[in-house]
């Protein structure tokens, strides 16, 4: 898909200084070609690395205290019982805030595990039972009766024969056992091309489907793809400024 955007714009010109703009000059998005034309292999050894700073050493020792506990107990130091993790679900978490140069834990405490229920609630329940903890009842109700998970969605389309073959082990490798519940987008494209460029590409792809829609060609797949492309563009515009998800 060709995307015409003025790459002489200062915003783009500054961002691409020092790089070969191979894909962009062809008005196409091609991360692989960008990497192939802009990387220099390093063939040396580790001698260029500096020793760990005192702050890093102290922070790592603090982390190791928890890791030693986990190695001894064969269990997590802690994990959530009622919070479905998102990028903003937890309060800020630190190991030792005054020493930290790069901050940000996935939860509000070191080594505290987050819950990823969107893949499937039963896998989480099994982990709770394994470590002698109880899941919050309202949380379980939400992801059992109100919010359909990936796992439940896949089971809903299995036929009775498929379910029996799965249970007996005749069928393996089925797509119902995912814990995270989402495939993460390729964020390198955002850094290389910018939100505006990527959204414009999606808009052109959306418009390209109009003729297929009018002719009634493969309607189900065409309508689904238009819906996904429309959602991608709107999510990018809505969320790109506040740290949320970007569907590109």
Tab-separated table of C-alpha atoms in Angstrom:
chain	number	residue	atom	x	y	z
A	1	UNK	CA	0.000	0.000	0.000
A	2	UNK	CA	1.482	3.341	-1.105
A	3	UNK	CA	1.165	6.183	1.399
A	4	UNK	CA	1.903	9.746	0.290
A	5	UNK	CA	3.109	11.831	3.220
A	6	UNK	CA	5.431	14.821	2.955
A	7	UNK	CA	8.650	13.390	4.377
A	8	UNK	CA	10.401	16.729	3.930
A	9	UNK	CA	8.364	17.917	6.920
A	10	UNK	CA	10.838	18.966	9.636
A	11	UNK	CA	9.266	16.495	12.074
A	12	UNK	CA	10.131	13.617	9.750
A	13	UNK	CA	13.413	15.052	8.493
A	14	UNK	CA	14.806	15.382	12.030
A	15	UNK	CA	13.656	11.906	13.024
A	16	UNK	CA	15.398	10.275	10.057
A	17	UNK	CA	18.721	12.135	10.303
A	18	UNK	CA	21.617	9.700	9.920
A	19	UNK	CA	19.448	6.842	8.651
A	20	UNK	CA	18.933	5.447	5.170
A	21	UNK	CA	15.251	5.990	4.452
A	22	UNK	CA	14.944	3.061	2.073
A	23	UNK	CA	11.359	2.035	2.708
A	24	UNK	CA	10.040	5.539	3.311
A	25	UNK	CA	11.437	6.878	0.039
A	26	UNK	CA	9.412	4.193	-1.713
A	27	UNK	CA	6.309	5.270	0.232
A	28	UNK	CA	5.994	1.874	1.822
A	29	UNK	CA	6.233	0.455	5.318
A	30	UNK	CA	8.971	-2.155	5.455
A	31	UNK	CA	10.655	-2.616	8.823
A	32	UNK	CA	12.877	-5.455	7.626
A	33	UNK	CA	14.398	-3.380	4.829
A	34	UNK	CA	15.030	-0.499	7.217
A	35	UNK	CA	16.953	-2.798	9.547
A	36	UNK	CA	18.904	-4.394	6.698
A	37	UNK	CA	20.034	-0.987	5.409
A	38	UNK	CA	20.828	0.609	8.770
A	39	UNK	CA	22.540	-1.890	11.043
A	40	UNK	CA	26.253	-2.476	11.608
A	41	UNK	CA	27.223	-5.879	13.048
A	42	UNK	CA	29.309	-5.799	16.229
A	43	UNK	CA	32.019	-8.447	16.141
A	44	UNK	CA	33.943	-7.525	19.287
A	45	UNK	CA	33.677	-8.867	22.833
A	46	UNK	CA	32.234	-7.608	26.115
A	47	UNK	CA	35.293	-5.519	27.064
A	48	UNK	CA	33.480	-2.276	26.242
A	49	UNK	CA	30.987	-2.864	29.075
A	50	UNK	CA	31.410	-0.935	32.326
A	51	UNK	CA	31.098	-2.507	35.758
A	52	UNK	CA	27.762	-2.257	37.528
A	53	UNK	CA	27.298	0.963	39.493
A	54	UNK	CA	26.827	0.875	43.294
A	55	UNK	CA	23.161	1.788	42.789
A	56	UNK	CA	22.618	-1.092	40.363
A	57	UNK	CA	24.378	-3.519	42.709
A	58	UNK	CA	22.224	-2.428	45.649
A	59	UNK	CA	19.015	-2.625	43.631
A	60	UNK	CA	19.867	-6.097	42.349
A	61	UNK	CA	20.643	-7.322	45.853
A	62	UNK	CA	17.209	-6.106	46.935
A	63	UNK	CA	15.627	-8.073	44.100
A	64	UNK	CA	17.720	-11.131	44.976
A	65	UNK	CA	16.254	-11.141	48.489
A	66	UNK	CA	12.871	-11.931	46.963
A	67	UNK	CA	14.304	-14.374	44.447
A	68	UNK	CA	16.012	-16.319	47.245
A	69	UNK	CA	12.666	-16.549	49.049
A	70	UNK	CA	11.001	-17.838	45.881
A	71	UNK	CA	13.754	-20.387	45.299
A	72	UNK	CA	13.316	-21.652	48.842
A	73	UNK	CA	9.504	-21.766	48.836
A	74	UNK	CA	8.974	-22.584	45.142
A	75	UNK	CA	6.196	-19.997	45.117
A	76	UNK	CA	5.819	-16.349	44.099
A	77	UNK	CA	6.498	-13.747	46.775
A	78	UNK	CA	3.049	-12.309	46.058
A	79	UNK	CA	0.430	-12.054	43.332
A	80	UNK	CA	-2.798	-10.175	42.732
A	81	UNK	CA	-6.165	-11.684	43.546
A	82	UNK	CA	-8.598	-9.185	42.025
A	83	UNK	CA	-6.889	-6.870	39.513
A	84	UNK	CA	-6.867	-7.576	35.780
A	85	UNK	CA	-3.578	-6.106	34.689
A	86	UNK	CA	-3.413	-3.240	32.222
A	87	UNK	CA	-0.830	-0.531	31.675
A	88	UNK	CA	-2.594	1.632	34.307
A	89	UNK	CA	-4.071	-0.999	36.635
A	90	UNK	CA	-1.532	-0.647	39.462
A	91	UNK	CA	-0.072	2.156	41.492
A	92	UNK	CA	3.555	3.032	40.822
A	93	UNK	CA	5.942	0.339	42.010
A	94	UNK	CA	9.601	0.680	42.914
A	95	UNK	CA	12.476	-1.470	44.142
A	96	UNK	CA	14.214	1.442	45.867
A	97	UNK	CA	12.957	4.671	44.334
A	98	UNK	CA	15.855	7.038	45.225
A	99	UNK	CA	18.337	4.691	43.519
A	100	UNK	CA	16.337	4.039	40.374
A	101	UNK	CA	17.212	5.739	37.094
A	102	UNK	CA	14.793	3.691	34.998
A	103	UNK	CA	11.533	3.183	36.855
A	104	UNK	CA	8.438	1.134	36.286
A	105	UNK	CA	7.389	-2.294	37.508
A	106	UNK	CA	4.537	-4.288	36.030
A	107	UNK	CA	2.787	-4.199	39.401
A	108	UNK	CA	3.061	-2.083	42.550
A	109	UNK	CA	5.781	-4.183	44.224
A	110	UNK	CA	8.896	-6.112	43.159
A	111	UNK	CA	8.254	-9.723	42.058
A	112	UNK	CA	4.504	-9.351	42.596
A	113	UNK	CA	2.800	-11.255	39.782
A	114	UNK	CA	-0.036	-9.701	37.798
A	115	UNK	CA	-3.200	-11.440	36.635
A	116	UNK	CA	-3.821	-11.854	32.902
A	117	UNK	CA	-7.411	-13.146	32.876
A	118	UNK	CA	-8.300	-12.249	29.304
A	119	UNK	CA	-6.677	-15.426	28.028
A	120	UNK	CA	-8.689	-17.681	30.317
A	121	UNK	CA	-9.851	-17.707	33.930
A	122	UNK	CA	-9.381	-21.441	34.538
A	123	UNK	CA	-5.611	-21.274	34.101
A	124	UNK	CA	-5.473	-18.562	36.748
A	125	UNK	CA	-7.675	-20.592	39.104
A	126	UNK	CA	-5.294	-23.525	38.774
A	127	UNK	CA	-2.394	-21.297	39.805
A	128	UNK	CA	-4.319	-20.017	42.819
A	129	UNK	CA	-5.010	-23.557	43.979
A	130	UNK	CA	-1.394	-24.582	43.413
A	131	UNK	CA	-0.187	-21.863	45.797
A	132	UNK	CA	-2.971	-22.139	48.372
A	133	UNK	CA	-4.658	-18.819	47.575
A	134	UNK	CA	-8.275	-17.927	46.883
A	135	UNK	CA	-9.365	-15.838	43.933
A	136	UNK	CA	-11.617	-12.881	44.702
A	137	UNK	CA	-15.194	-14.095	44.113
A	138	UNK	CA	-16.316	-10.953	42.266
A	139	UNK	CA	-13.263	-11.143	40.014
A	140	UNK	CA	-14.048	-14.778	39.193
A	141	UNK	CA	-17.698	-13.920	38.484
A	142	UNK	CA	-16.679	-11.073	36.166
A	143	UNK	CA	-14.455	-13.267	33.985
A	144	UNK	CA	-16.708	-16.319	34.143
A	145	UNK	CA	-20.187	-14.876	33.602
A	146	UNK	CA	-19.782	-11.329	32.286
A	147	UNK	CA	-16.541	-10.935	30.330
A	148	UNK	CA	-15.837	-13.659	27.769
A	149	UNK	CA	-12.182	-14.687	27.703
A	150	UNK	CA	-10.172	-15.923	24.739
A	151	UNK	CA	-10.321	-19.435	26.172
A	152	UNK	CA	-14.119	-19.438	26.398
A	153	UNK	CA	-14.477	-17.911	22.950
A	154	UNK	CA	-12.441	-20.727	21.417
A	155	UNK	CA	-14.365	-23.397	23.319
A	156	UNK	CA	-17.647	-21.930	22.056
A	157	UNK	CA	-16.732	-22.800	18.457
A	158	UNK	CA	-15.491	-26.334	19.148
A	159	UNK	CA	-17.812	-29.083	17.979
A	160	UNK	CA	-18.729	-31.951	20.353
A	161	UNK	CA	-16.381	-34.249	18.421
A	162	UNK	CA	-13.529	-31.763	18.733
A	163	UNK	CA	-14.108	-31.475	22.477
A	164	UNK	CA	-14.020	-35.254	22.891
A	165	UNK	CA	-10.848	-35.544	20.796
A	166	UNK	CA	-9.250	-32.746	22.802
A	167	UNK	CA	-10.128	-34.379	26.117
A	168	UNK	CA	-8.803	-37.778	25.029
A	169	UNK	CA	-5.573	-36.306	23.646
A	170	UNK	CA	-6.250	-37.232	20.029
A	171	UNK	CA	-6.120	-33.517	19.173
A	172	UNK	CA	-3.333	-31.433	20.682
A	173	UNK	CA	-1.930	-27.966	20.102
A	174	UNK	CA	-5.361	-26.349	20.000
A	175	UNK	CA	-5.554	-22.536	20.403
A	176	UNK	CA	-7.534	-22.378	23.647
A	177	UNK	CA	-4.661	-22.401	26.147
A	178	UNK	CA	-3.225	-18.895	25.959
A	179	UNK	CA	-2.505	-17.076	29.199
A	180	UNK	CA	-1.958	-13.506	28.013
A	181	UNK	CA	-4.907	-13.286	25.659
A	182	UNK	CA	-3.501	-10.783	23.182
A	183	UNK	CA	-0.928	-10.580	20.426
A	184	UNK	CA	1.152	-7.449	20.913
A	185	UNK	CA	1.529	-5.076	17.964
A	186	UNK	CA	4.795	-4.262	16.225
A	187	UNK	CA	5.745	-1.034	17.994
A	188	UNK	CA	8.911	-0.635	15.911
A	189	UNK	CA	6.676	0.665	13.149
A	190	UNK	CA	5.492	3.509	15.373
A	191	UNK	CA	9.065	4.588	16.102
A	192	UNK	CA	10.135	4.358	12.450
A	193	UNK	CA	7.168	5.858	10.638
A	194	UNK	CA	5.077	7.765	13.171
A	195	UNK	CA	1.411	7.453	14.091
A	196	UNK	CA	0.200	9.778	11.321
A	197	UNK	CA	1.873	7.748	8.572
A	198	UNK	CA	0.584	4.422	9.900
A	199	UNK	CA	-2.964	5.679	10.387
A	200	UNK	CA	-2.964	7.024	6.829
A	201	UNK	CA	-1.879	3.610	5.547
A	202	UNK	CA	-4.788	1.985	7.370
A	203	UNK	CA	-7.215	4.553	5.976
A	204	UNK	CA	-6.078	3.803	2.428
A	205	UNK	CA	-6.386	0.061	3.035
A	206	UNK	CA	-9.914	0.692	4.307
A	207	UNK	CA	-10.808	2.713	1.184
A	208	UNK	CA	-9.277	0.038	-1.048
A	209	UNK	CA	-11.912	-2.432	0.140
A	210	UNK	CA	-14.823	-0.279	-1.091
A	211	UNK	CA	-14.961	-1.850	-4.555
A	212	UNK	CA	-14.997	-5.372	-3.099
A	213	UNK	CA	-17.805	-4.334	-0.774
A	214	UNK	CA	-19.887	-2.845	-3.603
A	215	UNK	CA	-19.377	-5.932	-5.768
A	216	UNK	CA	-20.261	-8.255	-2.897
A	217	UNK	CA	-16.925	-10.069	-3.128
A	218	UNK	CA	-16.263	-12.300	-0.122
A	219	UNK	CA	-18.571	-10.123	1.966
A	220	UNK	CA	-17.977	-11.721	5.346
A	221	UNK	CA	-14.180	-11.391	5.160
A	222	UNK	CA	-14.376	-7.905	3.599
A	223	UNK	CA	-16.725	-6.524	6.256
A	224	UNK	CA	-14.641	-8.054	9.044
A	225	UNK	CA	-11.431	-6.555	7.633
A	226	UNK	CA	-13.037	-3.113	7.245
A	227	UNK	CA	-14.206	-3.265	10.847
A	228	UNK	CA	-10.718	-4.204	12.043
A	229	UNK	CA	-9.054	-1.483	9.965
A	230	UNK	CA	-11.546	1.106	11.178
A	231	UNK	CA	-10.934	0.081	14.774
A	232	UNK	CA	-7.170	0.225	14.262
A	233	UNK	CA	-7.310	3.796	12.994
A	234	UNK	CA	-9.663	5.008	15.716
A	235	UNK	CA	-7.686	3.299	18.492
A	236	UNK	CA	-4.452	4.817	17.239
A	237	UNK	CA	-5.936	8.309	17.254
A	238	UNK	CA	-7.644	7.841	20.608
A	239	UNK	CA	-4.858	6.148	22.532
A	240	UNK	CA	-1.547	7.191	21.046
A	241	UNK	CA	-1.321	10.267	23.244
A	242	UNK	CA	-1.944	8.731	26.645
A	243	UNK	CA	0.190	5.600	26.766
A	244	UNK	CA	-2.636	3.226	25.872
A	245	UNK	CA	-2.732	0.536	23.241
A	246	UNK	CA	-1.941	1.324	19.621
A	247	UNK	CA	-3.398	-1.057	17.025
A	248	UNK	CA	-1.088	-0.585	14.045
